[in-house]
mmCIF file of N, CA and C in Angstrom:
data_model
loop_
_atom_site.group_PDB
_atom_site.id
_atom_site.type_symbol
_atom_site.label_atom_id
_atom_site.label_comp_id
_atom_site.label_asym_id
_atom_site.label_seq_id
_atom_site.Cartn_x
_atom_site.Cartn_y
_atom_site.Cartn_z
ATOM 1 N N MET A 1 -38.864 -16.639 249.710
ATOM 2 C CA MET A 1 -38.265 -17.959 249.585
ATOM 3 C C MET A 1 -39.293 -18.885 248.945
ATOM 4 N N SER A 2 -38.901 -19.621 247.930
ATOM 5 C CA SER A 2 -39.835 -20.540 247.302
ATOM 6 C C SER A 2 -40.066 -21.728 248.224
ATOM 7 N N ARG A 3 -41.099 -22.485 247.953
ATOM 8 C CA ARG A 3 -41.454 -23.596 248.834
ATOM 9 C C ARG A 3 -40.440 -24.724 248.787
ATOM 10 N N SER A 4 -39.815 -24.986 247.639
ATOM 11 C CA SER A 4 -38.898 -26.122 247.531
ATOM 12 C C SER A 4 -37.716 -26.004 248.476
ATOM 13 N N PRO A 5 -36.965 -24.889 248.471
ATOM 14 C CA PRO A 5 -35.864 -24.801 249.434
ATOM 15 C C PRO A 5 -36.353 -24.835 250.884
ATOM 16 N N LEU A 6 -37.507 -24.255 251.151
ATOM 17 C CA LEU A 6 -38.048 -24.277 252.499
ATOM 18 C C LEU A 6 -38.359 -25.714 252.917
ATOM 19 N N LEU A 7 -39.015 -26.478 252.049
ATOM 20 C CA LEU A 7 -39.332 -27.860 252.375
ATOM 21 C C LEU A 7 -38.074 -28.689 252.558
ATOM 22 N N LEU A 8 -37.066 -28.460 251.715
ATOM 23 C CA LEU A 8 -35.809 -29.190 251.856
ATOM 24 C C LEU A 8 -35.145 -28.857 253.186
ATOM 25 N N SER A 9 -35.150 -27.578 253.561
ATOM 26 C CA SER A 9 -34.578 -27.176 254.843
ATOM 27 C C SER A 9 -35.313 -27.834 256.001
ATOM 28 N N LEU A 10 -36.630 -27.871 255.916
ATOM 29 C CA LEU A 10 -37.417 -28.503 256.973
ATOM 30 C C LEU A 10 -37.150 -30.002 257.028
ATOM 31 N N ALA A 11 -37.020 -30.640 255.859
ATOM 32 C CA ALA A 11 -36.734 -32.077 255.827
ATOM 33 C C ALA A 11 -35.372 -32.366 256.432
ATOM 34 N N ALA A 12 -34.380 -31.549 256.095
ATOM 35 C CA ALA A 12 -33.035 -31.755 256.647
ATOM 36 C C ALA A 12 -33.044 -31.537 258.162
ATOM 37 N N ALA A 13 -33.750 -30.507 258.631
ATOM 38 C CA ALA A 13 -33.827 -30.244 260.067
ATOM 39 C C ALA A 13 -34.528 -31.397 260.782
ATOM 40 N N ALA A 14 -35.598 -31.895 260.192
ATOM 41 C CA ALA A 14 -36.310 -33.021 260.796
ATOM 42 C C ALA A 14 -35.422 -34.260 260.813
ATOM 43 N N ALA A 15 -34.710 -34.482 259.739
ATOM 44 C CA ALA A 15 -33.818 -35.642 259.674
ATOM 45 C C ALA A 15 -32.753 -35.560 260.757
ATOM 46 N N LEU A 16 -32.179 -34.384 260.949
ATOM 47 C CA LEU A 16 -31.165 -34.228 261.992
ATOM 48 C C LEU A 16 -31.768 -34.433 263.374
ATOM 49 N N THR A 17 -32.991 -33.972 263.564
ATOM 50 C CA THR A 17 -33.655 -34.133 264.849
ATOM 51 C C THR A 17 -33.880 -35.604 265.156
ATOM 52 N N PHE A 18 -34.360 -36.369 264.169
ATOM 53 C CA PHE A 18 -34.664 -37.771 264.399
ATOM 54 C C PHE A 18 -33.423 -38.650 264.375
ATOM 55 N N ALA A 19 -32.256 -38.100 264.028
ATOM 56 C CA ALA A 19 -31.010 -38.867 264.020
ATOM 57 C C ALA A 19 -30.477 -39.078 265.432
ATOM 58 N N ALA A 20 -31.025 -38.397 266.414
ATOM 59 C CA ALA A 20 -30.494 -38.413 267.776
ATOM 60 C C ALA A 20 -30.213 -39.790 268.349
ATOM 61 N N PRO A 21 -31.081 -40.786 268.214
ATOM 62 C CA PRO A 21 -30.798 -42.068 268.850
ATOM 63 C C PRO A 21 -29.559 -42.777 268.311
ATOM 64 N N VAL A 22 -29.134 -42.474 267.104
ATOM 65 C CA VAL A 22 -28.017 -43.179 266.485
ATOM 66 C C VAL A 22 -26.675 -42.713 267.028
ATOM 67 N N TYR A 23 -26.552 -41.450 267.385
ATOM 68 C CA TYR A 23 -25.272 -40.883 267.756
ATOM 69 C C TYR A 23 -25.168 -40.670 269.255
ATOM 70 N N ALA A 24 -23.959 -40.435 269.695
ATOM 71 C CA ALA A 24 -23.674 -40.265 271.116
ATOM 72 C C ALA A 24 -24.365 -39.030 271.681
ATOM 73 N N GLN A 25 -24.449 -38.985 273.002
ATOM 74 C CA GLN A 25 -25.050 -37.845 273.678
ATOM 75 C C GLN A 25 -24.333 -36.540 273.344
ATOM 76 N N ASP A 26 -23.002 -36.586 273.312
ATOM 77 C CA ASP A 26 -22.223 -35.400 272.983
ATOM 78 C C ASP A 26 -22.276 -35.206 271.478
ATOM 79 N N PRO A 27 -22.847 -34.088 271.005
ATOM 80 C CA PRO A 27 -22.984 -33.909 269.577
ATOM 81 C C PRO A 27 -21.632 -33.904 268.870
ATOM 82 N N GLY A 28 -21.599 -34.522 267.742
ATOM 83 C CA GLY A 28 -20.402 -34.541 266.925
ATOM 84 C C GLY A 28 -20.687 -33.897 265.582
ATOM 85 N N HIS A 29 -19.935 -34.309 264.621
ATOM 86 C CA HIS A 29 -20.161 -33.818 263.266
ATOM 87 C C HIS A 29 -20.766 -34.930 262.434
ATOM 88 N N VAL A 30 -21.696 -34.572 261.602
ATOM 89 C CA VAL A 30 -22.311 -35.498 260.664
ATOM 90 C C VAL A 30 -22.207 -34.898 259.268
ATOM 91 N N VAL A 31 -22.339 -35.758 258.284
ATOM 92 C CA VAL A 31 -22.396 -35.303 256.899
ATOM 93 C C VAL A 31 -23.829 -35.508 256.423
ATOM 94 N N VAL A 32 -24.444 -34.431 255.970
ATOM 95 C CA VAL A 32 -25.783 -34.488 255.409
ATOM 96 C C VAL A 32 -25.620 -34.437 253.896
ATOM 97 N N ALA A 33 -26.014 -35.510 253.224
ATOM 98 C CA ALA A 33 -25.873 -35.594 251.773
ATOM 99 C C ALA A 33 -27.250 -35.655 251.133
ATOM 100 N N ILE A 34 -27.408 -34.901 250.067
ATOM 101 C CA ILE A 34 -28.664 -34.870 249.321
ATOM 102 C C ILE A 34 -28.352 -35.358 247.906
ATOM 103 N N TYR A 35 -29.082 -36.379 247.465
ATOM 104 C CA TYR A 35 -28.806 -37.002 246.167
ATOM 105 C C TYR A 35 -29.981 -36.864 245.215
ATOM 106 N N ARG A 36 -29.664 -36.559 243.980
ATOM 107 C CA ARG A 36 -30.589 -36.694 242.847
ATOM 108 C C ARG A 36 -29.962 -37.756 241.959
ATOM 109 N N VAL A 37 -30.594 -38.907 241.877
ATOM 110 C CA VAL A 37 -30.044 -40.035 241.141
ATOM 111 C C VAL A 37 -30.340 -39.868 239.651
ATOM 112 N N ALA A 38 -29.384 -40.275 238.830
ATOM 113 C CA ALA A 38 -29.552 -40.202 237.377
ATOM 114 C C ALA A 38 -30.698 -41.116 236.951
ATOM 115 N N PRO A 39 -31.430 -40.721 235.901
ATOM 116 C CA PRO A 39 -32.538 -41.553 235.421
ATOM 117 C C PRO A 39 -32.073 -42.983 235.119
ATOM 118 N N GLY A 40 -32.854 -43.945 235.604
ATOM 119 C CA GLY A 40 -32.565 -45.342 235.356
ATOM 120 C C GLY A 40 -31.461 -45.933 236.229
ATOM 121 N N LYS A 41 -30.944 -45.165 237.168
ATOM 122 C CA LYS A 41 -29.824 -45.624 237.989
ATOM 123 C C LYS A 41 -30.201 -45.849 239.459
ATOM 124 N N GLN A 42 -31.500 -45.831 239.771
ATOM 125 C CA GLN A 42 -31.941 -45.943 241.164
ATOM 126 C C GLN A 42 -31.425 -47.217 241.845
ATOM 127 N N MET A 43 -31.688 -48.379 241.269
ATOM 128 C CA MET A 43 -31.295 -49.636 241.912
ATOM 129 C C MET A 43 -29.776 -49.773 241.966
ATOM 130 N N GLU A 44 -29.096 -49.382 240.903
ATOM 131 C CA GLU A 44 -27.629 -49.430 240.890
ATOM 132 C C GLU A 44 -27.055 -48.551 242.009
ATOM 133 N N PHE A 45 -27.612 -47.350 242.154
ATOM 134 C CA PHE A 45 -27.181 -46.433 243.209
ATOM 135 C C PHE A 45 -27.400 -47.041 244.594
ATOM 136 N N LEU A 46 -28.600 -47.570 244.832
ATOM 137 C CA LEU A 46 -28.917 -48.128 246.151
ATOM 138 C C LEU A 46 -28.027 -49.325 246.487
ATOM 139 N N LYS A 47 -27.785 -50.192 245.522
ATOM 140 C CA LYS A 47 -26.911 -51.343 245.765
ATOM 141 C C LYS A 47 -25.472 -50.887 246.018
ATOM 142 N N TRP A 48 -25.010 -49.895 245.264
ATOM 143 C CA TRP A 48 -23.656 -49.355 245.438
ATOM 144 C C TRP A 48 -23.499 -48.801 246.852
ATOM 145 N N MET A 49 -24.503 -48.031 247.278
ATOM 146 C CA MET A 49 -24.462 -47.444 248.617
ATOM 147 C C MET A 49 -24.558 -48.518 249.693
ATOM 148 N N ALA A 50 -25.393 -49.524 249.510
ATOM 149 C CA ALA A 50 -25.529 -50.595 250.501
ATOM 150 C C ALA A 50 -24.208 -51.355 250.655
ATOM 151 N N THR A 51 -23.501 -51.582 249.558
ATOM 152 C CA THR A 51 -22.198 -52.255 249.622
ATOM 153 C C THR A 51 -21.201 -51.415 250.398
ATOM 154 N N ARG A 52 -21.141 -50.115 250.107
ATOM 155 C CA ARG A 52 -20.211 -49.228 250.829
ATOM 156 C C ARG A 52 -20.602 -49.097 252.292
ATOM 157 N N GLU A 53 -21.899 -49.087 252.566
ATOM 158 C CA GLU A 53 -22.374 -48.984 253.942
ATOM 159 C C GLU A 53 -21.954 -50.216 254.754
ATOM 160 N N ALA A 54 -21.985 -51.402 254.138
ATOM 161 C CA ALA A 54 -21.553 -52.624 254.821
ATOM 162 C C ALA A 54 -20.059 -52.550 255.156
ATOM 163 N N ILE A 55 -19.260 -51.998 254.254
ATOM 164 C CA ILE A 55 -17.829 -51.831 254.507
ATOM 165 C C ILE A 55 -17.615 -50.827 255.637
ATOM 166 N N ASP A 56 -18.360 -49.733 255.624
ATOM 167 C CA ASP A 56 -18.278 -48.743 256.704
ATOM 168 C C ASP A 56 -18.564 -49.403 258.054
ATOM 169 N N ARG A 57 -19.615 -50.207 258.086
ATOM 170 C CA ARG A 57 -20.010 -50.875 259.333
ATOM 171 C C ARG A 57 -18.882 -51.796 259.815
ATOM 172 N N GLU A 58 -18.280 -52.539 258.881
ATOM 173 C CA GLU A 58 -17.167 -53.431 259.231
ATOM 174 C C GLU A 58 -15.961 -52.634 259.743
ATOM 175 N N ALA A 59 -15.807 -51.409 259.251
ATOM 176 C CA ALA A 59 -14.705 -50.543 259.693
ATOM 177 C C ALA A 59 -15.017 -49.857 261.020
ATOM 178 N N GLY A 60 -16.217 -50.079 261.561
ATOM 179 C CA GLY A 60 -16.577 -49.503 262.849
ATOM 180 C C GLY A 60 -17.247 -48.141 262.774
ATOM 181 N N VAL A 61 -17.675 -47.747 261.586
ATOM 182 C CA VAL A 61 -18.350 -46.457 261.408
ATOM 183 C C VAL A 61 -19.830 -46.631 261.732
ATOM 184 N N GLY A 62 -20.400 -45.660 262.429
ATOM 185 C CA GLY A 62 -21.819 -45.703 262.770
ATOM 186 C C GLY A 62 -22.700 -45.738 261.534
ATOM 187 N N ALA A 63 -23.914 -46.185 261.731
ATOM 188 C CA ALA A 63 -24.862 -46.355 260.630
ATOM 189 C C ALA A 63 -25.259 -45.025 259.997
ATOM 190 N N THR A 64 -25.453 -45.063 258.701
ATOM 191 C CA THR A 64 -26.014 -43.932 257.970
ATOM 192 C C THR A 64 -27.526 -44.033 258.045
ATOM 193 N N GLN A 65 -28.175 -42.907 258.251
ATOM 194 C CA GLN A 65 -29.636 -42.866 258.223
ATOM 195 C C GLN A 65 -30.068 -42.342 256.862
ATOM 196 N N TRP A 66 -30.959 -43.058 256.217
ATOM 197 C CA TRP A 66 -31.430 -42.708 254.873
ATOM 198 C C TRP A 66 -32.881 -42.258 254.931
ATOM 199 N N TYR A 67 -33.194 -41.257 254.128
ATOM 200 C CA TYR A 67 -34.553 -40.758 253.976
ATOM 201 C C TYR A 67 -34.859 -40.726 252.495
ATOM 202 N N ALA A 68 -35.976 -41.345 252.094
ATOM 203 C CA ALA A 68 -36.373 -41.407 250.691
ATOM 204 C C ALA A 68 -37.424 -40.342 250.409
ATOM 205 N N HIS A 69 -37.285 -39.690 249.285
ATOM 206 C CA HIS A 69 -38.202 -38.654 248.846
ATOM 207 C C HIS A 69 -39.604 -39.222 248.668
ATOM 208 N N MET A 70 -40.590 -38.477 249.110
ATOM 209 C CA MET A 70 -41.978 -38.882 248.905
ATOM 210 C C MET A 70 -42.743 -37.830 248.109
ATOM 211 N N SER A 71 -42.530 -36.556 248.419
ATOM 212 C CA SER A 71 -43.162 -35.486 247.654
ATOM 213 C C SER A 71 -42.423 -34.197 247.962
ATOM 214 N N GLY A 72 -42.648 -33.192 247.131
ATOM 215 C CA GLY A 72 -41.999 -31.903 247.364
ATOM 216 C C GLY A 72 -40.856 -31.669 246.404
ATOM 217 N N ASP A 73 -39.728 -31.254 246.933
ATOM 218 C CA ASP A 73 -38.564 -30.873 246.132
ATOM 219 C C ASP A 73 -38.063 -32.045 245.286
ATOM 220 N N SER A 74 -37.042 -31.799 244.490
ATOM 221 C CA SER A 74 -36.621 -32.760 243.466
ATOM 222 C C SER A 74 -35.516 -33.720 243.894
ATOM 223 N N TRP A 75 -35.207 -33.852 245.171
ATOM 224 C CA TRP A 75 -34.184 -34.807 245.595
ATOM 225 C C TRP A 75 -34.776 -36.209 245.691
ATOM 226 N N ASP A 76 -33.905 -37.212 245.628
ATOM 227 C CA ASP A 76 -34.334 -38.603 245.758
ATOM 228 C C ASP A 76 -34.073 -39.157 247.154
ATOM 229 N N TYR A 77 -32.874 -38.856 247.708
ATOM 230 C CA TYR A 77 -32.486 -39.391 249.008
ATOM 231 C C TYR A 77 -31.709 -38.353 249.803
ATOM 232 N N VAL A 78 -31.902 -38.387 251.124
ATOM 233 C CA VAL A 78 -31.070 -37.630 252.050
ATOM 234 C C VAL A 78 -30.420 -38.673 252.957
ATOM 235 N N ALA A 79 -29.116 -38.558 253.131
ATOM 236 C CA ALA A 79 -28.386 -39.472 254.010
ATOM 237 C C ALA A 79 -27.664 -38.656 255.074
ATOM 238 N N ILE A 80 -27.728 -39.128 256.310
ATOM 239 C CA ILE A 80 -27.014 -38.484 257.408
ATOM 240 C C ILE A 80 -26.058 -39.529 257.969
ATOM 241 N N SER A 81 -24.787 -39.229 257.873
ATOM 242 C CA SER A 81 -23.771 -40.202 258.286
ATOM 243 C C SER A 81 -22.717 -39.546 259.164
ATOM 244 N N PRO A 82 -22.031 -40.348 259.972
ATOM 245 C CA PRO A 82 -20.958 -39.798 260.791
ATOM 246 C C PRO A 82 -19.844 -39.238 259.906
ATOM 247 N N ASP A 83 -19.227 -38.170 260.353
ATOM 248 C CA ASP A 83 -18.064 -37.618 259.668
ATOM 249 C C ASP A 83 -16.852 -38.401 260.158
ATOM 250 N N VAL A 84 -16.117 -39.009 259.235
ATOM 251 C CA VAL A 84 -14.967 -39.827 259.637
ATOM 252 C C VAL A 84 -13.665 -39.068 259.442
ATOM 253 N N ASP A 85 -12.656 -39.410 260.249
ATOM 254 C CA ASP A 85 -11.343 -38.787 260.116
ATOM 255 C C ASP A 85 -10.577 -39.414 258.941
ATOM 256 N N ASP A 86 -9.435 -38.833 258.609
ATOM 257 C CA ASP A 86 -8.646 -39.296 257.464
ATOM 258 C C ASP A 86 -8.194 -40.743 257.625
ATOM 259 N N ALA A 87 -7.793 -41.128 258.822
ATOM 260 C CA ALA A 87 -7.324 -42.501 259.051
ATOM 261 C C ALA A 87 -8.439 -43.513 258.788
ATOM 262 N N THR A 88 -9.642 -43.203 259.250
ATOM 263 C CA THR A 88 -10.778 -44.095 259.018
ATOM 264 C C THR A 88 -11.125 -44.131 257.544
ATOM 265 N N SER A 89 -11.089 -42.989 256.884
ATOM 266 C CA SER A 89 -11.362 -42.934 255.454
ATOM 267 C C SER A 89 -10.362 -43.783 254.671
ATOM 268 N N ASP A 90 -9.088 -43.700 255.050
ATOM 269 C CA ASP A 90 -8.056 -44.514 254.401
ATOM 270 C C ASP A 90 -8.311 -46.003 254.638
ATOM 271 N N LYS A 91 -8.718 -46.348 255.853
ATOM 272 C CA LYS A 91 -9.026 -47.747 256.181
ATOM 273 C C LYS A 91 -10.188 -48.251 255.326
ATOM 274 N N ILE A 92 -11.209 -47.432 255.174
ATOM 275 C CA ILE A 92 -12.372 -47.806 254.360
ATOM 276 C C ILE A 92 -11.952 -48.006 252.905
ATOM 277 N N ASP A 93 -11.134 -47.091 252.385
ATOM 278 C CA ASP A 93 -10.656 -47.231 251.001
ATOM 279 C C ASP A 93 -9.880 -48.537 250.824
ATOM 280 N N GLU A 94 -9.023 -48.858 251.780
ATOM 281 C CA GLU A 94 -8.232 -50.098 251.706
ATOM 282 C C GLU A 94 -9.150 -51.323 251.720
ATOM 283 N N MET A 95 -10.145 -51.318 252.609
ATOM 284 C CA MET A 95 -11.088 -52.437 252.685
ATOM 285 C C MET A 95 -11.895 -52.563 251.401
ATOM 286 N N THR A 96 -12.247 -51.436 250.815
ATOM 287 C CA THR A 96 -13.014 -51.425 249.571
ATOM 288 C C THR A 96 -12.196 -52.051 248.445
ATOM 289 N N ARG A 97 -10.946 -51.635 248.320
ATOM 290 C CA ARG A 97 -10.074 -52.177 247.268
ATOM 291 C C ARG A 97 -9.822 -53.673 247.453
ATOM 292 N N LYS A 98 -9.689 -54.123 248.692
ATOM 293 C CA LYS A 98 -9.466 -55.551 248.960
ATOM 294 C C LYS A 98 -10.635 -56.399 248.473
ATOM 295 N N ARG A 99 -11.794 -55.807 248.372
ATOM 296 C CA ARG A 99 -12.982 -56.521 247.868
ATOM 297 C C ARG A 99 -13.104 -56.401 246.350
ATOM 298 N N GLY A 100 -12.104 -55.793 245.733
ATOM 299 C CA GLY A 100 -12.123 -55.646 244.272
ATOM 300 C C GLY A 100 -13.014 -54.518 243.791
ATOM 301 N N LEU A 101 -13.369 -53.608 244.702
ATOM 302 C CA LEU A 101 -14.227 -52.483 244.352
ATOM 303 C C LEU A 101 -13.389 -51.223 244.172
ATOM 304 N N LYS A 102 -13.941 -50.271 243.460
ATOM 305 C CA LYS A 102 -13.229 -49.016 243.218
ATOM 306 C C LYS A 102 -13.356 -48.084 244.412
ATOM 307 N N ALA A 103 -12.246 -47.415 244.715
ATOM 308 C CA ALA A 103 -12.193 -46.442 245.808
ATOM 309 C C ALA A 103 -11.410 -45.237 245.320
ATOM 310 N N GLY A 104 -11.371 -44.188 246.144
ATOM 311 C CA GLY A 104 -10.622 -42.997 245.769
ATOM 312 C C GLY A 104 -11.211 -42.351 244.519
ATOM 313 N N PRO A 105 -10.363 -41.757 243.680
ATOM 314 C CA PRO A 105 -10.859 -41.083 242.468
ATOM 315 C C PRO A 105 -11.646 -42.005 241.530
ATOM 316 N N GLN A 106 -11.216 -43.265 241.403
ATOM 317 C CA GLN A 106 -11.950 -44.204 240.539
ATOM 318 C C GLN A 106 -13.349 -44.482 241.097
ATOM 319 N N GLY A 107 -13.439 -44.628 242.419
ATOM 320 C CA GLY A 107 -14.737 -44.814 243.048
ATOM 321 C C GLY A 107 -15.613 -43.587 242.876
ATOM 322 N N GLY A 108 -14.996 -42.413 242.948
ATOM 323 C CA GLY A 108 -15.742 -41.166 242.742
ATOM 324 C C GLY A 108 -16.330 -41.076 241.346
ATOM 325 N N LEU A 109 -15.560 -41.484 240.354
ATOM 326 C CA LEU A 109 -16.060 -41.470 238.975
ATOM 327 C C LEU A 109 -17.202 -42.467 238.796
ATOM 328 N N GLU A 110 -17.058 -43.641 239.393
ATOM 329 C CA GLU A 110 -18.120 -44.647 239.327
ATOM 330 C C GLU A 110 -19.393 -44.110 239.977
ATOM 331 N N PHE A 111 -19.246 -43.487 241.143
ATOM 332 C CA PHE A 111 -20.378 -42.903 241.861
ATOM 333 C C PHE A 111 -21.068 -41.821 241.024
ATOM 334 N N ARG A 112 -20.277 -40.935 240.415
ATOM 335 C CA ARG A 112 -20.842 -39.817 239.656
ATOM 336 C C ARG A 112 -21.606 -40.266 238.417
ATOM 337 N N ALA A 113 -21.350 -41.476 237.929
ATOM 338 C CA ALA A 113 -22.108 -42.005 236.792
ATOM 339 C C ALA A 113 -23.537 -42.364 237.192
ATOM 340 N N MET A 114 -23.804 -42.446 238.496
ATOM 341 C CA MET A 114 -25.137 -42.831 238.975
ATOM 342 C C MET A 114 -25.971 -41.655 239.459
ATOM 343 N N VAL A 115 -25.369 -40.490 239.622
ATOM 344 C CA VAL A 115 -26.116 -39.367 240.184
ATOM 345 C C VAL A 115 -26.176 -38.195 239.204
ATOM 346 N N ALA A 116 -27.318 -37.529 239.215
ATOM 347 C CA ALA A 116 -27.460 -36.303 238.425
ATOM 348 C C ALA A 116 -26.817 -35.149 239.180
ATOM 349 N N SER A 117 -26.949 -35.162 240.515
ATOM 350 C CA SER A 117 -26.306 -34.160 241.358
ATOM 351 C C SER A 117 -26.334 -34.639 242.801
ATOM 352 N N HIS A 118 -25.434 -34.064 243.596
ATOM 353 C CA HIS A 118 -25.462 -34.335 245.027
ATOM 354 C C HIS A 118 -24.740 -33.208 245.748
ATOM 355 N N THR A 119 -25.079 -33.049 247.013
ATOM 356 C CA THR A 119 -24.376 -32.099 247.873
ATOM 357 C C THR A 119 -24.017 -32.804 249.164
ATOM 358 N N ASP A 120 -22.902 -32.417 249.747
ATOM 359 C CA ASP A 120 -22.476 -32.904 251.055
ATOM 360 C C ASP A 120 -22.277 -31.678 251.939
ATOM 361 N N THR A 121 -22.866 -31.697 253.109
ATOM 362 C CA THR A 121 -22.751 -30.588 254.042
ATOM 363 C C THR A 121 -22.328 -31.118 255.393
ATOM 364 N N LEU A 122 -21.296 -30.541 255.983
ATOM 365 C CA LEU A 122 -20.872 -30.904 257.326
ATOM 366 C C LEU A 122 -21.745 -30.144 258.321
ATOM 367 N N ALA A 123 -22.297 -30.865 259.274
ATOM 368 C CA ALA A 123 -23.195 -30.252 260.252
ATOM 369 C C ALA A 123 -22.835 -30.738 261.648
ATOM 370 N N ALA A 124 -23.153 -29.939 262.649
ATOM 371 C CA ALA A 124 -23.003 -30.339 264.043
ATOM 372 C C ALA A 124 -24.326 -30.905 264.499
ATOM 373 N N GLY A 125 -24.270 -31.992 265.237
ATOM 374 C CA GLY A 125 -25.519 -32.528 265.739
ATOM 375 C C GLY A 125 -25.433 -34.023 265.962
ATOM 376 N N PRO A 126 -26.521 -34.577 266.373
ATOM 377 C CA PRO A 126 -27.806 -33.915 266.529
ATOM 378 C C PRO A 126 -27.858 -33.062 267.793
ATOM 379 N N LEU A 127 -28.599 -31.994 267.713
ATOM 380 C CA LEU A 127 -28.782 -31.062 268.819
ATOM 381 C C LEU A 127 -30.260 -30.722 268.956
ATOM 382 N N THR A 128 -30.682 -30.434 270.164
ATOM 383 C CA THR A 128 -32.014 -29.886 270.365
ATOM 384 C C THR A 128 -31.923 -28.372 270.184
ATOM 385 N N ALA A 129 -33.043 -27.726 270.033
ATOM 386 C CA ALA A 129 -33.056 -26.265 269.932
ATOM 387 C C ALA A 129 -32.472 -25.648 271.203
ATOM 388 N N ALA A 130 -32.791 -26.227 272.362
ATOM 389 C CA ALA A 130 -32.262 -25.706 273.634
ATOM 390 C C ALA A 130 -30.734 -25.820 273.672
ATOM 391 N N GLN A 131 -30.177 -26.913 273.168
ATOM 392 C CA GLN A 131 -28.720 -27.059 273.133
ATOM 393 C C GLN A 131 -28.085 -26.016 272.211
ATOM 394 N N MET A 132 -28.738 -25.724 271.108
ATOM 395 C CA MET A 132 -28.202 -24.708 270.193
ATOM 396 C C MET A 132 -28.233 -23.330 270.843
ATOM 397 N N VAL A 133 -29.298 -23.030 271.590
ATOM 398 C CA VAL A 133 -29.372 -21.763 272.318
ATOM 399 C C VAL A 133 -28.235 -21.685 273.326
ATOM 400 N N ASP A 134 -28.010 -22.783 274.056
ATOM 401 C CA ASP A 134 -26.942 -22.816 275.042
ATOM 402 C C ASP A 134 -25.579 -22.585 274.384
ATOM 403 N N ARG A 135 -25.326 -23.248 273.295
ATOM 404 C CA ARG A 135 -24.045 -23.076 272.591
ATOM 405 C C ARG A 135 -23.889 -21.651 272.076
ATOM 406 N N ALA A 136 -24.955 -21.094 271.546
ATOM 407 C CA ALA A 136 -24.883 -19.745 270.978
ATOM 408 C C ALA A 136 -24.748 -18.679 272.066
ATOM 409 N N SER A 137 -25.134 -19.003 273.282
ATOM 410 C CA SER A 137 -25.070 -18.051 274.386
ATOM 411 C C SER A 137 -23.692 -17.972 275.040
ATOM 412 N N LYS A 138 -22.828 -18.948 274.751
ATOM 413 C CA LYS A 138 -21.507 -18.975 275.368
ATOM 414 C C LYS A 138 -20.543 -18.083 274.588
ATOM 415 N N PRO A 139 -19.667 -17.389 275.335
ATOM 416 C CA PRO A 139 -18.715 -16.497 274.644
ATOM 417 C C PRO A 139 -17.704 -17.253 273.805
#
């Protein structure tokens, strides 16, 4: 295994570990997103995300935790956010449109103009290693 994927895996694991105070005691689902921002689009991307994050907060969605790249692999940001249901997602889209912002497919196209690549992964957590052992031990 090359060092870059290993470092990214360790960073994601550390991020999930330190996310514990934000979420409830009972582990839920989170979305772990890794972003590589397009050249020259850093500030535009951050402002776009901050605007959407404010709408999420107004809709009652828990805070996203952001991690900025310092060294190692080629990602720029890792974000860990609550996984929302369809009804909440629809509510967020409606609130976004009411502010004159793009949502849905149009919002997706606007977003993709700012990123070179990104991945979204659904994960369970946050969990301790002992909790994962306990879960894996149950039939």
